[in-house]
Amino acid sequence: MLFLPIADDNPTRRKPFVTWTIMGLCVLVFLWQQSLAPVEQRAALYSFGVVPTVLFGNKTLPPELAVIPGWLTVVTSMFMHGGWLHLGGNLLYLWIFGNNVEDSMGHGRFIAFYLLCGTAAALAQSLPAPFSEIPMVGASGAIAGVLGAYLILHPRANVRVFLWIIILIRIINVPAFIVLGGWFLMQFISGANAPVDAGGVAFLAHMGGFVAGAALIPVFRARGVPLWSGSRTRAFTVTRPRELRGAGSVPNVDLPPRHREPPPRRRGPWG
């Protein structure tokens, strides 16, 4: 079974330049990582990733690896990734949800918000295991903050999800509180069963970033931006992939009755 978000039903008022820039930087940094020899790639993870025991001053890196202060790795680690799937999954979620969160607060505030969520994620992963020597990289924690903010801003907005079950392929409108709430629940369950000082997926970072984003969005949103807004389309509307060919925006038939365009008025003989 494949359950993959591909779009949402929320328009924006401004171009998400910061979101696009973050995505571009992540791609460029990953291409740089791929250009390195295997030994150099591993060295880069320790130099620019968050190593908890180094972050808290319990140990220091060898001189050839200590190229930046430990606290700065909290920022540099947000632009590094461990593989193509890691990068692709993060960019997909940032592409879908980042534009609306950036739109809700403006470009400058979004930069600060994103970095704060990433910092909270790094601390959530590092504090339970302050002597861990395993480097942590990835934008997942900061993007989790974006997801948490989106959930508070647009819980009833519909996310278009690609569903594939054996031979059944459909595009379904699923409310954001189900998609994002389900995502957080999966992180919680997985994190509860994973050792905090082991390698692999940083579930605690995901949860920390998500909670930080949900907590910060009431403060960072621009004046007049509402919380808990509704949807523009019907939930659980099903579309077959072939029906999407040639389609532009969301069809009018998907809109709730109060949003549908009224039928044209008949004109009398005098116009």
mmCIF file of N, CA and C in Angstrom, residues 44-110:
data_model
loop_
_atom_site.group_PDB
_atom_site.id
_atom_site.type_symbol
_atom_site.label_atom_id
_atom_site.label_comp_id
_atom_site.label_asym_id
_atom_site.label_seq_id
_atom_site.Cartn_x
_atom_site.Cartn_y
_atom_site.Cartn_z
ATOM 1 N N ALA A 44 32.192 14.562 6.320
ATOM 2 C CA ALA A 44 31.287 15.714 6.229
ATOM 3 C C ALA A 44 30.118 15.579 7.201
ATOM 4 N N LEU A 45 29.643 14.342 7.418
ATOM 5 C CA LEU A 45 28.551 14.126 8.363
ATOM 6 C C LEU A 45 28.954 14.536 9.765
ATOM 7 N N TYR A 46 30.207 14.239 10.147
ATOM 8 C CA TYR A 46 30.675 14.605 11.482
ATOM 9 C C TYR A 46 31.014 16.094 11.577
ATOM 10 N N SER A 47 31.478 16.677 10.483
ATOM 11 C CA SER A 47 31.853 18.087 10.499
ATOM 12 C C SER A 47 30.648 19.005 10.520
ATOM 13 N N PHE A 48 29.589 18.655 9.759
ATOM 14 C CA PHE A 48 28.451 19.560 9.586
ATOM 15 C C PHE A 48 27.143 19.009 10.141
ATOM 16 N N GLY A 49 27.140 17.762 10.612
ATOM 17 C CA GLY A 49 25.960 17.213 11.265
ATOM 18 C C GLY A 49 26.003 17.475 12.761
ATOM 19 N N VAL A 50 24.872 17.292 13.415
ATOM 20 C CA VAL A 50 24.787 17.483 14.864
ATOM 21 C C VAL A 50 25.253 16.210 15.566
ATOM 22 N N VAL A 51 26.351 16.299 16.271
ATOM 23 C CA VAL A 51 26.844 15.194 17.097
ATOM 24 C C VAL A 51 26.569 15.591 18.545
ATOM 25 N N PRO A 52 25.601 14.978 19.206
ATOM 26 C CA PRO A 52 25.183 15.437 20.543
ATOM 27 C C PRO A 52 26.317 15.644 21.532
ATOM 28 N N THR A 53 27.237 14.698 21.624
ATOM 29 C CA THR A 53 28.308 14.828 22.609
ATOM 30 C C THR A 53 29.235 16.011 22.313
ATOM 31 N N VAL A 54 29.338 16.373 21.034
ATOM 32 C CA VAL A 54 30.118 17.555 20.652
ATOM 33 C C VAL A 54 29.297 18.819 20.879
ATOM 34 N N LEU A 55 28.023 18.751 20.568
ATOM 35 C CA LEU A 55 27.141 19.909 20.746
ATOM 36 C C LEU A 55 27.127 20.381 22.193
ATOM 37 N N PHE A 56 27.142 19.445 23.135
ATOM 38 C CA PHE A 56 27.073 19.796 24.555
ATOM 39 C C PHE A 56 28.451 19.910 25.211
ATOM 40 N N GLY A 57 29.501 19.815 24.408
ATOM 41 C CA GLY A 57 30.843 20.031 24.932
ATOM 42 C C GLY A 57 31.431 18.883 25.716
ATOM 43 N N ASN A 58 30.834 17.702 25.602
ATOM 44 C CA ASN A 58 31.375 16.546 26.318
ATOM 45 C C ASN A 58 32.637 15.997 25.650
ATOM 46 N N LYS A 59 32.695 16.129 24.321
ATOM 47 C CA LYS A 59 33.861 15.691 23.568
ATOM 48 C C LYS A 59 34.124 16.696 22.461
ATOM 49 N N THR A 60 35.279 16.617 21.872
ATOM 50 C CA THR A 60 35.620 17.470 20.735
ATOM 51 C C THR A 60 36.004 16.597 19.546
ATOM 52 N N LEU A 61 35.778 17.119 18.365
ATOM 53 C CA LEU A 61 36.159 16.410 17.148
ATOM 54 C C LEU A 61 37.654 16.558 16.897
ATOM 55 N N PRO A 62 38.234 15.649 16.149
ATOM 56 C CA PRO A 62 39.627 15.841 15.731
ATOM 57 C C PRO A 62 39.769 17.153 14.954
ATOM 58 N N PRO A 63 40.922 17.779 14.995
ATOM 59 C CA PRO A 63 41.098 19.089 14.340
ATOM 60 C C PRO A 63 40.688 19.105 12.874
ATOM 61 N N GLU A 64 40.935 18.013 12.152
ATOM 62 C CA GLU A 64 40.602 17.996 10.730
ATOM 63 C C GLU A 64 39.092 17.940 10.477
ATOM 64 N N LEU A 65 38.312 17.585 11.510
ATOM 65 C CA LEU A 65 36.853 17.529 11.362
ATOM 66 C C LEU A 65 36.160 18.730 11.997
ATOM 67 N N ALA A 66 36.816 19.374 12.937
ATOM 68 C CA ALA A 66 36.207 20.502 13.652
ATOM 69 C C ALA A 66 36.364 21.785 12.840
ATOM 70 N N VAL A 67 35.611 21.872 11.745
ATOM 71 C CA VAL A 67 35.749 23.027 10.844
ATOM 72 C C VAL A 67 34.835 24.181 11.227
ATOM 73 N N ILE A 68 33.781 23.909 12.010
ATOM 74 C CA ILE A 68 32.878 24.974 12.466
ATOM 75 C C ILE A 68 32.542 24.711 13.934
ATOM 76 N N PRO A 69 32.079 25.725 14.669
ATOM 77 C CA PRO A 69 31.688 25.505 16.071
ATOM 78 C C PRO A 69 30.546 24.495 16.171
ATOM 79 N N GLY A 70 30.492 23.773 17.269
ATOM 80 C CA GLY A 70 29.462 22.754 17.445
ATOM 81 C C GLY A 70 28.055 23.296 17.357
ATOM 82 N N TRP A 71 27.810 24.506 17.914
ATOM 83 C CA TRP A 71 26.457 25.068 17.887
ATOM 84 C C TRP A 71 25.986 25.375 16.471
ATOM 85 N N LEU A 72 26.929 25.686 15.576
ATOM 86 C CA LEU A 72 26.551 26.031 14.207
ATOM 87 C C LEU A 72 26.096 24.809 13.410
ATOM 88 N N THR A 73 26.473 23.619 13.860
ATOM 89 C CA THR A 73 26.039 22.411 13.154
ATOM 90 C C THR A 73 24.523 22.220 13.241
ATOM 91 N N VAL A 74 23.891 22.857 14.223
ATOM 92 C CA VAL A 74 22.430 22.795 14.311
ATOM 93 C C VAL A 74 21.813 23.363 13.040
ATOM 94 N N VAL A 75 22.450 24.384 12.465
ATOM 95 C CA VAL A 75 21.956 24.992 11.224
ATOM 96 C C VAL A 75 22.425 24.210 9.997
ATOM 97 N N THR A 76 23.713 23.902 9.928
ATOM 98 C CA THR A 76 24.246 23.232 8.733
ATOM 99 C C THR A 76 23.633 21.845 8.537
ATOM 100 N N SER A 77 23.302 21.185 9.636
ATOM 101 C CA SER A 77 22.726 19.832 9.518
ATOM 102 C C SER A 77 21.369 19.843 8.827
ATOM 103 N N MET A 78 20.664 20.979 8.868
ATOM 104 C CA MET A 78 19.331 21.070 8.271
ATOM 105 C C MET A 78 19.366 21.006 6.744
ATOM 106 N N PHE A 79 20.547 21.172 6.157
ATOM 107 C CA PHE A 79 20.640 21.202 4.701
ATOM 108 C C PHE A 79 21.346 19.967 4.141
ATOM 109 N N MET A 80 21.657 19.010 5.013
ATOM 110 C CA MET A 80 22.317 17.784 4.581
ATOM 111 C C MET A 80 21.339 16.610 4.669
ATOM 112 N N HIS A 81 21.569 15.593 3.850
ATOM 113 C CA HIS A 81 20.679 14.427 3.843
ATOM 114 C C HIS A 81 21.477 13.145 3.668
ATOM 115 N N GLY A 82 20.850 12.048 4.090
ATOM 116 C CA GLY A 82 21.538 10.776 4.071
ATOM 117 C C GLY A 82 21.309 9.941 2.831
ATOM 118 N N GLY A 83 20.454 10.385 1.918
ATOM 119 C CA GLY A 83 20.201 9.620 0.709
ATOM 120 C C GLY A 83 19.136 10.292 -0.139
ATOM 121 N N TRP A 84 18.933 9.753 -1.346
ATOM 122 C CA TRP A 84 17.964 10.345 -2.268
ATOM 123 C C TRP A 84 16.542 10.282 -1.725
ATOM 124 N N LEU A 85 16.161 9.164 -1.116
ATOM 125 C CA LEU A 85 14.810 9.040 -0.570
ATOM 126 C C LEU A 85 14.600 10.013 0.586
ATOM 127 N N HIS A 86 15.624 10.145 1.420
ATOM 128 C CA HIS A 86 15.572 11.098 2.532
ATOM 129 C C HIS A 86 15.341 12.512 2.001
ATOM 130 N N LEU A 87 16.103 12.885 1.004
ATOM 131 C CA LEU A 87 15.973 14.213 0.402
ATOM 132 C C LEU A 87 14.621 14.385 -0.282
ATOM 133 N N GLY A 88 14.244 13.413 -1.116
ATOM 134 C CA GLY A 88 13.002 13.527 -1.873
ATOM 135 C C GLY A 88 11.778 13.617 -0.984
ATOM 136 N N GLY A 89 11.716 12.804 0.058
ATOM 137 C CA GLY A 89 10.571 12.850 0.965
ATOM 138 C C GLY A 89 10.465 14.188 1.671
ATOM 139 N N ASN A 90 11.593 14.712 2.130
ATOM 140 C CA ASN A 90 11.575 16.009 2.811
ATOM 141 C C ASN A 90 11.133 17.128 1.883
ATOM 142 N N LEU A 91 11.667 17.146 0.669
ATOM 143 C CA LEU A 91 11.320 18.222 -0.267
ATOM 144 C C LEU A 91 9.864 18.143 -0.697
ATOM 145 N N LEU A 92 9.319 16.932 -0.810
ATOM 146 C CA LEU A 92 7.915 16.790 -1.176
ATOM 147 C C LEU A 92 7.017 17.431 -0.116
ATOM 148 N N TYR A 93 7.265 17.124 1.145
ATOM 149 C CA TYR A 93 6.439 17.678 2.214
ATOM 150 C C TYR A 93 6.632 19.195 2.328
ATOM 151 N N LEU A 94 7.856 19.662 2.137
ATOM 152 C CA LEU A 94 8.094 21.106 2.189
ATOM 153 C C LEU A 94 7.409 21.813 1.026
ATOM 154 N N TRP A 95 7.407 21.193 -0.147
ATOM 155 C CA TRP A 95 6.755 21.754 -1.328
ATOM 156 C C TRP A 95 5.246 21.881 -1.119
ATOM 157 N N ILE A 96 4.628 20.870 -0.499
ATOM 158 C CA ILE A 96 3.174 20.864 -0.328
ATOM 159 C C ILE A 96 2.739 21.853 0.755
ATOM 160 N N PHE A 97 3.435 21.835 1.893
ATOM 161 C CA PHE A 97 2.949 22.569 3.066
ATOM 162 C C PHE A 97 3.721 23.855 3.371
ATOM 163 N N GLY A 98 4.917 23.992 2.846
ATOM 164 C CA GLY A 98 5.731 25.148 3.198
ATOM 165 C C GLY A 98 5.186 26.462 2.678
ATOM 166 N N ASN A 99 4.605 26.457 1.476
ATOM 167 C CA ASN A 99 4.158 27.725 0.889
ATOM 168 C C ASN A 99 3.068 28.393 1.715
ATOM 169 N N ASN A 100 2.129 27.603 2.242
ATOM 170 C CA ASN A 100 1.056 28.202 3.039
ATOM 171 C C ASN A 100 1.542 28.716 4.382
ATOM 172 N N VAL A 101 2.481 28.012 4.988
ATOM 173 C CA VAL A 101 3.017 28.476 6.267
ATOM 174 C C VAL A 101 3.838 29.743 6.056
ATOM 175 N N GLU A 102 4.646 29.775 5.006
ATOM 176 C CA GLU A 102 5.386 31.001 4.694
ATOM 177 C C GLU A 102 4.434 32.149 4.394
ATOM 178 N N ASP A 103 3.360 31.862 3.684
ATOM 179 C CA ASP A 103 2.381 32.884 3.336
ATOM 180 C C ASP A 103 1.703 33.448 4.583
ATOM 181 N N SER A 104 1.563 32.632 5.618
ATOM 182 C CA SER A 104 0.854 33.058 6.825
ATOM 183 C C SER A 104 1.652 34.045 7.669
ATOM 184 N N MET A 105 2.981 34.110 7.457
ATOM 185 C CA MET A 105 3.804 34.956 8.329
ATOM 186 C C MET A 105 4.758 35.870 7.583
ATOM 187 N N GLY A 106 4.971 35.653 6.287
ATOM 188 C CA GLY A 106 5.912 36.464 5.527
ATOM 189 C C GLY A 106 7.279 35.810 5.465
ATOM 190 N N HIS A 107 8.110 36.307 4.548
ATOM 191 C CA HIS A 107 9.386 35.656 4.250
ATOM 192 C C HIS A 107 10.366 35.716 5.427
ATOM 193 N N GLY A 108 10.547 36.902 6.011
ATOM 194 C CA GLY A 108 11.523 37.052 7.085
ATOM 195 C C GLY A 108 11.181 36.221 8.304
ATOM 196 N N ARG A 109 9.941 36.273 8.725
ATOM 197 C CA ARG A 109 9.524 35.494 9.886
ATOM 198 C C ARG A 109 9.634 33.996 9.608
ATOM 199 N N PHE A 110 9.384 33.607 8.372
ATOM 200 C CA PHE A 110 9.440 32.182 8.054
ATOM 201 C C PHE A 110 10.862 31.642 8.209
#
